[in-house]
Short mmCIF file of C-alpha atoms in Angstrom, two decimals:
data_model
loop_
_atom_site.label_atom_id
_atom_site.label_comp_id
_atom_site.label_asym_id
_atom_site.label_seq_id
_atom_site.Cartn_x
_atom_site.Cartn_y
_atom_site.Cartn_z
CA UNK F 1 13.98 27.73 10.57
CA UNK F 2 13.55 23.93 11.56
CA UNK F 3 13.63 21.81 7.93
CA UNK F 4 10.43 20.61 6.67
CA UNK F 5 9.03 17.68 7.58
CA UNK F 6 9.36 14.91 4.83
CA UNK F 7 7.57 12.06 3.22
CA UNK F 8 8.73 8.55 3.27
CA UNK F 9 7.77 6.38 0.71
CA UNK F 10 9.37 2.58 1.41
CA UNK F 11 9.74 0.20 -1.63
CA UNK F 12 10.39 -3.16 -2.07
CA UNK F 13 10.73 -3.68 -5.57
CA UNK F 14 12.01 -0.22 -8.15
CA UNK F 15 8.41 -0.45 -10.30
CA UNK F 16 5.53 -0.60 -7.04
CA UNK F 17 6.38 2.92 -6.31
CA UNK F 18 3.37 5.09 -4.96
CA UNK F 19 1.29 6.09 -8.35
CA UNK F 20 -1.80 8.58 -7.58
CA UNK F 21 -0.94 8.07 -3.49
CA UNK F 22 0.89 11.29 -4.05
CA UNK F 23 -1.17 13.24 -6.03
CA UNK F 24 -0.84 16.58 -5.17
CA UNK F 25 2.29 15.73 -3.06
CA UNK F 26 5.21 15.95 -5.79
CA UNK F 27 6.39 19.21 -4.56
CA UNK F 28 6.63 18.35 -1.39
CA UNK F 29 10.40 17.09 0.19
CA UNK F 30 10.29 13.49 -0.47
CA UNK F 31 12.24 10.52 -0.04
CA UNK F 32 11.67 7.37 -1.86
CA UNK F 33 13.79 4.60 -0.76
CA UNK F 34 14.51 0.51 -0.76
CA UNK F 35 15.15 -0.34 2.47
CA UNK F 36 13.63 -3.93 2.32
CA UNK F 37 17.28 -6.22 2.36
CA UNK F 38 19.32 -3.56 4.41
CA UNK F 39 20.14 -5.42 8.12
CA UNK F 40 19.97 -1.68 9.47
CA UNK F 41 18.47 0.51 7.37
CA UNK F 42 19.12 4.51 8.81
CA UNK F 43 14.99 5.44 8.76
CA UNK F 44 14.17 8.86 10.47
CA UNK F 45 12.05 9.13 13.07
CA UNK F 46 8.39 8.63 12.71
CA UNK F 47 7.34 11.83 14.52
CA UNK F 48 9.81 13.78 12.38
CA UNK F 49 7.58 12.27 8.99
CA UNK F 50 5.05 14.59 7.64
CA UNK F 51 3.50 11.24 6.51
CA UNK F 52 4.25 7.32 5.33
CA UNK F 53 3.47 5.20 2.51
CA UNK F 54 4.32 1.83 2.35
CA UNK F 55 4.35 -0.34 -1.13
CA UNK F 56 3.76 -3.57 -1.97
CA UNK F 57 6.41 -6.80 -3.07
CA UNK F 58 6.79 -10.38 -3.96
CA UNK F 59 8.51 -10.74 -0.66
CA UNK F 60 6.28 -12.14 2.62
CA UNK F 61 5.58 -9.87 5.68
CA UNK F 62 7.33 -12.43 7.76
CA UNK F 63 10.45 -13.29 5.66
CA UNK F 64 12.26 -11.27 7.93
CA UNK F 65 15.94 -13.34 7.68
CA UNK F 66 15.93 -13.09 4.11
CA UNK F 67 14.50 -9.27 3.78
CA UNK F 68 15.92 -7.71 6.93
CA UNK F 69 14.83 -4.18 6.63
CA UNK F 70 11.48 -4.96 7.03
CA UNK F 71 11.92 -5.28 10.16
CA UNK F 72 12.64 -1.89 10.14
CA UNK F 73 9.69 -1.02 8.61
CA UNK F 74 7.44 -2.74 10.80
CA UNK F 75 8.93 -0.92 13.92
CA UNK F 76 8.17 2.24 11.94
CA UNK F 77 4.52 1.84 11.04
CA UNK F 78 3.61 1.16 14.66
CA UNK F 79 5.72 4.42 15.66
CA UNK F 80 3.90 6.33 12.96
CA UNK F 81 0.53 4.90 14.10
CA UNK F 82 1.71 5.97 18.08
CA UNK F 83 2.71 9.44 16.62
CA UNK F 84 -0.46 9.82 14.85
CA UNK F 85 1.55 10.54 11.37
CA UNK F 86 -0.94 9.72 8.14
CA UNK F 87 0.16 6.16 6.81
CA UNK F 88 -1.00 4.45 3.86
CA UNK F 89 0.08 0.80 3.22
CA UNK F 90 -0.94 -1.05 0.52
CA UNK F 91 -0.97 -5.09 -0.28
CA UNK F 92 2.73 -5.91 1.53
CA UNK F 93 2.30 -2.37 2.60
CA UNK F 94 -0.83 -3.36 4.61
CA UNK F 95 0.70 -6.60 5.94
CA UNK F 96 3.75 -4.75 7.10
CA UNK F 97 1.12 -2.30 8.80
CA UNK F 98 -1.29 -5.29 10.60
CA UNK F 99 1.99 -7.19 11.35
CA UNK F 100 3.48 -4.22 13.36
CA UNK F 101 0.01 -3.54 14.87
CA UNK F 102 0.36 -7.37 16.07
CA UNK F 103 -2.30 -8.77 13.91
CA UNK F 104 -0.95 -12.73 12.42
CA UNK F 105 -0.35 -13.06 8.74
CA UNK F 106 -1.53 -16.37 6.95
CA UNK F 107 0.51 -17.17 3.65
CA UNK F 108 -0.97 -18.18 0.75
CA UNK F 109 -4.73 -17.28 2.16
CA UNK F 110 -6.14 -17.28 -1.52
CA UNK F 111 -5.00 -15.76 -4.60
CA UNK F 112 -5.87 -12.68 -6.13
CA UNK F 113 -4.81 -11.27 -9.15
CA UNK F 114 -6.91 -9.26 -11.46
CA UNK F 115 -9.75 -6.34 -11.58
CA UNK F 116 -12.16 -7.79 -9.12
CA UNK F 117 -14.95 -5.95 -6.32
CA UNK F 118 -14.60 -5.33 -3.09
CA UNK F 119 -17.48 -4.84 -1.00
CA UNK F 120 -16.71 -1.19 1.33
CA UNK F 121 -18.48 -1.84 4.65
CA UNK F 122 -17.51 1.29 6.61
CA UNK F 123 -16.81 4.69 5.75
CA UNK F 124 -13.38 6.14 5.62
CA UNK F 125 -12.54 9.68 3.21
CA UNK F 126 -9.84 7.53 1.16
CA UNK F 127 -12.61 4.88 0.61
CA UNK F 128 -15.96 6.53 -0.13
CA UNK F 129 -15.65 7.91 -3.53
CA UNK F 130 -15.22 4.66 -4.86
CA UNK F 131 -18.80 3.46 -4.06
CA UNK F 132 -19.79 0.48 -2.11
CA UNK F 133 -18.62 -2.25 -4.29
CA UNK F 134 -15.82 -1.04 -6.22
CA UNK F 135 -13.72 -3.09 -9.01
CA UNK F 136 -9.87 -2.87 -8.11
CA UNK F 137 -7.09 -4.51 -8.70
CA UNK F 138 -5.78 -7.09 -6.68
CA UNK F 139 -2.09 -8.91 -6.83
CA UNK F 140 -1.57 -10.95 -3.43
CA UNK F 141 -1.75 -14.70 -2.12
CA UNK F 142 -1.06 -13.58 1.63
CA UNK F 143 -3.87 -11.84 4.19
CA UNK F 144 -3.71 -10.71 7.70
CA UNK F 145 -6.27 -10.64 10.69
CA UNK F 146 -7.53 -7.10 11.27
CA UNK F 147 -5.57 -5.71 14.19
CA UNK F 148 -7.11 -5.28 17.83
CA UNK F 149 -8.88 -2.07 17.94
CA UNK F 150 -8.90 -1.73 14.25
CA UNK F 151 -11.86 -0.67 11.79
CA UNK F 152 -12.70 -2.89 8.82
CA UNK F 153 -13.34 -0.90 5.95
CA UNK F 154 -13.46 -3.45 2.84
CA UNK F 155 -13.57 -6.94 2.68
CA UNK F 156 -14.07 -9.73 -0.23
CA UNK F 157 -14.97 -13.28 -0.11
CA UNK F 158 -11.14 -14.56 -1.04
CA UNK F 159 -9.88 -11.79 1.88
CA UNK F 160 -11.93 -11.00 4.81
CA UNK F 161 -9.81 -7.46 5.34
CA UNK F 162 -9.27 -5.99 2.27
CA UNK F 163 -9.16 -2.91 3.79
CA UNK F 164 -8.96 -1.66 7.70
CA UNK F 165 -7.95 2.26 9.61
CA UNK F 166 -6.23 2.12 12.73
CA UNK F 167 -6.14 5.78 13.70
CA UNK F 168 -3.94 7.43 11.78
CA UNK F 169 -2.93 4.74 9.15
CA UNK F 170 -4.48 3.13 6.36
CA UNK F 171 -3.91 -0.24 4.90
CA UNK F 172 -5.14 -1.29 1.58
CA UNK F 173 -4.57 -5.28 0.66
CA UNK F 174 -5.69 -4.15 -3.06
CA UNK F 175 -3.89 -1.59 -4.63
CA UNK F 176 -5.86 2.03 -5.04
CA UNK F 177 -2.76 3.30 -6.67
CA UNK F 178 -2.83 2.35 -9.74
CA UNK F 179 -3.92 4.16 -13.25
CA UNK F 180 -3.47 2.53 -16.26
CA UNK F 181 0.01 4.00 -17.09
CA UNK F 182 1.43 2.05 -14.26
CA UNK F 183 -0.25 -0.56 -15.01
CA UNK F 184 1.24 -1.02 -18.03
CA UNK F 185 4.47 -0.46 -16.70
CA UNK F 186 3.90 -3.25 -14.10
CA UNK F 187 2.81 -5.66 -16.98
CA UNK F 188 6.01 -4.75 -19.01
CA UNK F 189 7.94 -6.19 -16.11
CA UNK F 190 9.32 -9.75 -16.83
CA UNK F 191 9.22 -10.65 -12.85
CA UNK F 192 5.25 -9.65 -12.92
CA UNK F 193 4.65 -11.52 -16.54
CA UNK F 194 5.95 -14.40 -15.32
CA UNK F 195 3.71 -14.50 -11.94
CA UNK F 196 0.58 -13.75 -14.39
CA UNK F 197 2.03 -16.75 -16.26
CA UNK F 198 2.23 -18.66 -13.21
CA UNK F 199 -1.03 -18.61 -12.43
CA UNK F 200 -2.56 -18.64 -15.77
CA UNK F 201 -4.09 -15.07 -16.00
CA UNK F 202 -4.07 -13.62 -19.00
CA UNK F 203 -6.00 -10.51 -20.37
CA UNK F 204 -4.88 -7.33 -17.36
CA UNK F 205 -4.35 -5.07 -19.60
CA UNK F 206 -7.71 -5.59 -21.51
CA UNK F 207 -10.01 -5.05 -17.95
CA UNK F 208 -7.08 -2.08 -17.34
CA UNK F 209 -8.79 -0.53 -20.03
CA UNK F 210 -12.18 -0.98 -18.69
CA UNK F 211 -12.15 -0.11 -15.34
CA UNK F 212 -9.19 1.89 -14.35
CA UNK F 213 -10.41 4.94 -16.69
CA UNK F 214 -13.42 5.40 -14.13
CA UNK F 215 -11.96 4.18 -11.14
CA UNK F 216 -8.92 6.62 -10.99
CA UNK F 217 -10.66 10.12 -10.81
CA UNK F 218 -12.32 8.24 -7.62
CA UNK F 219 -9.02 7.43 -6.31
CA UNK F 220 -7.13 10.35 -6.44
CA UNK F 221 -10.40 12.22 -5.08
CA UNK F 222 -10.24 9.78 -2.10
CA UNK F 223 -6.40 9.88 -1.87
CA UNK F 224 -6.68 13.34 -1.83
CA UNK F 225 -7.19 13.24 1.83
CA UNK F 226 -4.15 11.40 2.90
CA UNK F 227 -2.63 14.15 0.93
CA UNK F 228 -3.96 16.70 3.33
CA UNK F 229 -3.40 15.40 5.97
CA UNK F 230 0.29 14.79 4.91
CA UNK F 231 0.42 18.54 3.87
CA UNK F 232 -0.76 19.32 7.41
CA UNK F 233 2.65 18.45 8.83
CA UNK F 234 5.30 19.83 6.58
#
């Protein structure tokens, strides 16, 4: 019998790793890798995926001399999107995803970091158990144009495409995939207190509390559906 087709989750830093994404998807064969400062990373591929999730990272979508796998990762999101394999990126994920679908990237667009809305314009199965103006949680400074051909899905003032489908894939600038657990694992991370300290935010964990215990049975009932269709291919 041929082996099973696996899922690729891609990293770029050990604690943004893919939370209620895979839902329903522990049992399947997985690999979960760091790929992001390899010159040649060995990636399968795409076709042979049974799907693709893509996390976010301090690094930039473009800072492709000092984080050399990504370019690796770019040329497998737009293979994945030609082989019509389910893709979820999410905040670098995302950029990764609009870069390789030849959309521009503008650095340092307009922070966001915190529980904030987003305003869901179009409907997608991920998206629309979260209502039409969800709170989520945003961590980024960068943005990208929505791709040619692509479908805006979310959008907020600070970031016209918070979220967009291009067939197969979807990116997510804010990041669906977190409960409060990892959460508080991110906030326990010196390299994340320090950003919050950067920018003077203070008081995550407290709006954790209050909006993450509604917002996650939402999630993983939207996420759900990426895990079908990942199940579809194994």
């Amino acid at each position: 019998m041929p082996e099973a087709r696996r899922l690729l989750v891609l990293r770029h830093v050990p604690w943004e790793g893919p939370g209620l994404v895979t839902t329903g998807l522990q049992d399947l064969p997985t690999d979960d890798r760091l790929v992001v400062d390899e010159t040649d990373p060995d990636l399968p591929r795409a076709a042979d995926l049974a799907g693709l999730v893509v996390m976010g990272g301090p690094m930039g979508a473009d800072d492709l001399v000092e984080h050399p796998g990504l370019v690796a990762e770019r040329r497998i999101l737009a293979e994945a999107v030609d082989a019509e394999v389910p893709v979820i990126g999410i905040c670098l994920g995302m950029q990764l995803l609009a870069c390789a679908l030849g959309a521009p990237l503008h650095r340092g667009h307009g922070t966001e970091i915190g529980l904030g809305p987003v305003d869901v314009l179009a409907s997608d199965p991920v998206l629309d158990p979260l209502g039409p103006r969800p709170e989520v949680l945003h961590w980024h400074s960068d943005a990208v144009d929505l791709p040619t051909g692509a479908a805006l899905l979310a959008s907020s003032p600070s970031t016209p495409v918070q979220a967009f489908r291009a067939g197969s894939a979807l990116g997510l600038q804010f990041h669906l995939e977190v409960d409060r657990p990892l959460l508080g694992a991110w906030l326990a991370e010196p390299a994340m207190q320090a950003d919050l300290a950067a920018h003077g935010i203070s008081g995550m964990a407290e709006a954790g509390d209050r909006v993450l215990p509604s917002l996650t049975p939402a999630a993983i009932l939207g996420l759900s559906t990426f895990a079908e269709a990942v199940r579809s291919r194994v």
